[in-house]
Amino acid sequence: QVNFVESGGDSVQPGGSLRLSCVVSGLTHGFCMGWFRQVPPYNEREGVAAIDNGAATYADFVKGRFTISQDNAKNTLYLEMTDLKSEDTAMYYCAAVYGRCDVNNILTGASYWGQGTQVTVSA
């Protein structure tokens, strides 16, 4: 059984930083891992970042601010977020997709995802 457990979401002020974690279990090899988010007020989903064997891709709106990484020994995916803005407020989900590894496929083709962790950025 595949299981994702996200953590690290919090309320921070603009300009702040957070690190999200996602512990993965039950997933076979060969999947691209990544993050997408669901943005209020209409819960629109956006692909954020994806990584496969150390090669990372990012949505333009997070380039230079967010860093995705993975620790295979710990079965954990991370998203380091810096210089957070109010528009980064969202529920963040880690996800796995089989095939092309990019933020669009993480968003539209994910086979598995977790329950999400809430990030709120406000003054």
PDB file of C-alpha atoms in Angstrom:
ATOM      1  CA  GLN A   1       0.000   0.000   0.000  1.00  0.00           C
ATOM      2  CA  VAL A   2       1.359   3.383  -1.020  1.00  0.00           C
ATOM      3  CA  ASN A   3       1.363   6.026   1.684  1.00  0.00           C
ATOM      4  CA  PHE A   4       2.548   9.637   1.704  1.00  0.00           C
ATOM      5  CA  VAL A   5       2.778  11.670   4.903  1.00  0.00           C
ATOM      6  CA  GLU A   6       3.435  15.381   4.436  1.00  0.00           C
ATOM      7  CA  SER A   7       4.494  17.734   7.205  1.00  0.00           C
ATOM      8  CA  GLY A   8       6.102  21.119   7.748  1.00  0.00           C
ATOM      9  CA  GLY A   9       3.275  23.435   6.768  1.00  0.00           C
ATOM     10  CA  ASP A  10       2.777  26.474   8.969  1.00  0.00           C
ATOM     11  CA  SER A  11       1.773  30.127   9.075  1.00  0.00           C
ATOM     12  CA  VAL A  12       4.623  32.530   8.282  1.00  0.00           C
ATOM     13  CA  GLN A  13       5.096  36.167   7.395  1.00  0.00           C
ATOM     14  CA  PRO A  14       6.026  37.292   3.887  1.00  0.00           C
ATOM     15  CA  GLY A  15       9.725  36.768   3.302  1.00  0.00           C
ATOM     16  CA  GLY A  16       9.809  33.793   5.632  1.00  0.00           C
ATOM     17  CA  SER A  17      10.944  30.234   4.979  1.00  0.00           C
ATOM     18  CA  LEU A  18       9.594  26.737   5.489  1.00  0.00           C
ATOM     19  CA  ARG A  19      10.707  23.203   4.725  1.00  0.00           C
ATOM     20  CA  LEU A  20       8.071  20.681   3.772  1.00  0.00           C
ATOM     21  CA  SER A  21       8.724  16.966   4.136  1.00  0.00           C
ATOM     22  CA  CYS A  22       7.000  13.943   2.662  1.00  0.00           C
ATOM     23  CA  VAL A  23       7.742  10.452   3.919  1.00  0.00           C
ATOM     24  CA  VAL A  24       6.906   7.855   1.304  1.00  0.00           C
ATOM     25  CA  SER A  25       6.260   4.167   1.804  1.00  0.00           C
ATOM     26  CA  GLY A  26       5.110   1.340  -0.393  1.00  0.00           C
ATOM     27  CA  LEU A  27       6.154   2.964  -3.683  1.00  0.00           C
ATOM     28  CA  THR A  28       8.112   0.964  -6.233  1.00  0.00           C
ATOM     29  CA  HIS A  29      11.084   2.405  -8.096  1.00  0.00           C
ATOM     30  CA  GLY A  30      10.786   4.368 -11.300  1.00  0.00           C
ATOM     31  CA  PHE A  31       8.444   7.148 -10.205  1.00  0.00           C
ATOM     32  CA  CYS A  32       9.091  10.840 -10.594  1.00  0.00           C
ATOM     33  CA  MET A  33       8.376  12.680  -7.327  1.00  0.00           C
ATOM     34  CA  GLY A  34       7.148  16.212  -6.928  1.00  0.00           C
ATOM     35  CA  TRP A  35       4.869  18.755  -5.327  1.00  0.00           C
ATOM     36  CA  PHE A  36       1.713  20.450  -6.470  1.00  0.00           C
ATOM     37  CA  ARG A  37      -0.436  22.937  -4.587  1.00  0.00           C
ATOM     38  CA  GLN A  38      -4.093  23.843  -4.325  1.00  0.00           C
ATOM     39  CA  VAL A  39      -4.610  27.593  -4.152  1.00  0.00           C
ATOM     40  CA  PRO A  40      -7.542  29.410  -2.554  1.00  0.00           C
ATOM     41  CA  PRO A  41     -10.167  30.675  -3.062  1.00  0.00           C
ATOM     42  CA  TYR A  42     -11.076  28.456  -6.015  1.00  0.00           C
ATOM     43  CA  ASN A  43      -8.766  25.537  -5.148  1.00  0.00           C
ATOM     44  CA  GLU A  44      -6.974  25.794  -8.451  1.00  0.00           C
ATOM     45  CA  ARG A  45      -4.109  23.284  -8.665  1.00  0.00           C
ATOM     46  CA  GLU A  46      -0.602  24.253  -9.749  1.00  0.00           C
ATOM     47  CA  GLY A  47       2.457  22.103 -10.338  1.00  0.00           C
ATOM     48  CA  VAL A  48       5.337  23.362  -8.214  1.00  0.00           C
ATOM     49  CA  ALA A  49       8.410  21.151  -8.611  1.00  0.00           C
ATOM     50  CA  ALA A  50       9.492  17.701  -9.716  1.00  0.00           C
ATOM     51  CA  ILE A  51      12.624  15.609  -9.283  1.00  0.00           C
ATOM     52  CA  ASP A  52      13.996  12.387 -10.714  1.00  0.00           C
ATOM     53  CA  ASN A  53      17.496  11.071  -9.957  1.00  0.00           C
ATOM     54  CA  GLY A  54      18.578  14.507  -8.806  1.00  0.00           C
ATOM     55  CA  ALA A  55      17.327  16.376 -11.858  1.00  0.00           C
ATOM     56  CA  ALA A  56      14.813  19.007 -10.773  1.00  0.00           C
ATOM     57  CA  THR A  57      12.334  21.182 -12.614  1.00  0.00           C
ATOM     58  CA  TYR A  58      10.295  24.086 -11.256  1.00  0.00           C
ATOM     59  CA  ALA A  59       7.318  26.206 -12.079  1.00  0.00           C
ATOM     60  CA  ASP A  60       8.403  29.693 -13.123  1.00  0.00           C
ATOM     61  CA  PHE A  61       6.687  31.299 -10.143  1.00  0.00           C
ATOM     62  CA  VAL A  62       8.936  29.450  -7.641  1.00  0.00           C
ATOM     63  CA  LYS A  63      12.251  29.413  -9.505  1.00  0.00           C
ATOM     64  CA  GLY A  64      15.036  30.805  -7.364  1.00  0.00           C
ATOM     65  CA  ARG A  65      12.919  30.574  -4.197  1.00  0.00           C
ATOM     66  CA  PHE A  66      12.019  26.892  -3.787  1.00  0.00           C
ATOM     67  CA  THR A  67      14.311  23.857  -3.848  1.00  0.00           C
ATOM     68  CA  ILE A  68      13.153  20.267  -4.183  1.00  0.00           C
ATOM     69  CA  SER A  69      15.316  17.420  -2.939  1.00  0.00           C
ATOM     70  CA  GLN A  70      15.032  13.824  -1.899  1.00  0.00           C
ATOM     71  CA  ASP A  71      16.791  11.562   0.568  1.00  0.00           C
ATOM     72  CA  ASN A  72      16.399   8.038  -0.752  1.00  0.00           C
ATOM     73  CA  ALA A  73      17.869   6.501   2.394  1.00  0.00           C
ATOM     74  CA  LYS A  74      15.051   8.087   4.398  1.00  0.00           C
ATOM     75  CA  ASN A  75      12.377   7.694   1.683  1.00  0.00           C
ATOM     76  CA  THR A  76      11.700  11.394   2.109  1.00  0.00           C
ATOM     77  CA  LEU A  77      10.979  14.192  -0.333  1.00  0.00           C
ATOM     78  CA  TYR A  78      11.577  17.804   0.669  1.00  0.00           C
ATOM     79  CA  LEU A  79      10.554  21.236  -0.521  1.00  0.00           C
ATOM     80  CA  GLU A  80      12.652  24.084   0.842  1.00  0.00           C
ATOM     81  CA  MET A  81      10.715  27.332   0.436  1.00  0.00           C
ATOM     82  CA  THR A  82      12.297  30.756   0.917  1.00  0.00           C
ATOM     83  CA  ASP A  83      11.159  34.344   0.343  1.00  0.00           C
ATOM     84  CA  LEU A  84       7.567  33.230   0.731  1.00  0.00           C
ATOM     85  CA  LYS A  85       4.850  35.470  -0.683  1.00  0.00           C
ATOM     86  CA  SER A  86       1.158  35.742   0.111  1.00  0.00           C
ATOM     87  CA  GLU A  87       0.371  34.084  -3.214  1.00  0.00           C
ATOM     88  CA  ASP A  88       2.234  30.968  -2.016  1.00  0.00           C
ATOM     89  CA  THR A  89      -0.611  30.364   0.449  1.00  0.00           C
ATOM     90  CA  ALA A  90      -1.970  26.939  -0.469  1.00  0.00           C
ATOM     91  CA  MET A  91      -2.344  23.318   0.513  1.00  0.00           C
ATOM     92  CA  TYR A  92       0.809  21.548  -0.665  1.00  0.00           C
ATOM     93  CA  TYR A  93       0.744  17.917  -1.766  1.00  0.00           C
ATOM     94  CA  CYS A  94       3.581  15.573  -2.580  1.00  0.00           C
ATOM     95  CA  ALA A  95       2.887  13.295  -5.492  1.00  0.00           C
ATOM     96  CA  ALA A  96       4.321  10.545  -7.652  1.00  0.00           C
ATOM     97  CA  VAL A  97       3.935  10.137 -11.381  1.00  0.00           C
ATOM     98  CA  TYR A  98       5.195   7.457 -13.735  1.00  0.00           C
ATOM     99  CA  GLY A  99       6.692   8.780 -16.931  1.00  0.00           C
ATOM    100  CA  ARG A 100       7.764  12.245 -17.968  1.00  0.00           C
ATOM    101  CA  CYS A 101       9.176  14.094 -14.977  1.00  0.00           C
ATOM    102  CA  ASP A 102       8.101  17.722 -14.997  1.00  0.00           C
ATOM    103  CA  VAL A 103       5.726  19.960 -13.095  1.00  0.00           C
ATOM    104  CA  ASN A 104       2.954  19.586 -15.654  1.00  0.00           C
ATOM    105  CA  ASN A 105       2.933  15.817 -15.397  1.00  0.00           C
ATOM    106  CA  ILE A 106       3.091  15.988 -11.605  1.00  0.00           C
ATOM    107  CA  LEU A 107      -0.021  18.139 -11.779  1.00  0.00           C
ATOM    108  CA  THR A 108      -2.020  16.228 -14.375  1.00  0.00           C
ATOM    109  CA  GLY A 109      -0.699  12.671 -14.254  1.00  0.00           C
ATOM    110  CA  ALA A 110      -0.023  11.886 -10.620  1.00  0.00           C
ATOM    111  CA  SER A 111      -0.773   8.322  -9.649  1.00  0.00           C
ATOM    112  CA  TYR A 112      -0.415   8.885  -5.910  1.00  0.00           C
ATOM    113  CA  TRP A 113      -0.482  11.890  -3.584  1.00  0.00           C
ATOM    114  CA  GLY A 114      -0.715  12.613   0.114  1.00  0.00           C
ATOM    115  CA  GLN A 115      -3.231  14.372   2.322  1.00  0.00           C
ATOM    116  CA  GLY A 116      -1.498  17.752   2.040  1.00  0.00           C
ATOM    117  CA  THR A 117       0.071  20.240   4.407  1.00  0.00           C
ATOM    118  CA  GLN A 118      -1.168  23.830   4.724  1.00  0.00           C
ATOM    119  CA  VAL A 119       1.112  26.797   4.115  1.00  0.00           C
ATOM    120  CA  THR A 120      -0.239  30.239   4.989  1.00  0.00           C
ATOM    121  CA  VAL A 121       1.729  33.393   4.264  1.00  0.00           C
ATOM    122  CA  SER A 122       0.366  36.596   5.761  1.00  0.00           C
ATOM    123  CA  ALA A 123       1.605  39.694   7.573  1.00  0.00           C
TER     124      ALA A 123
END
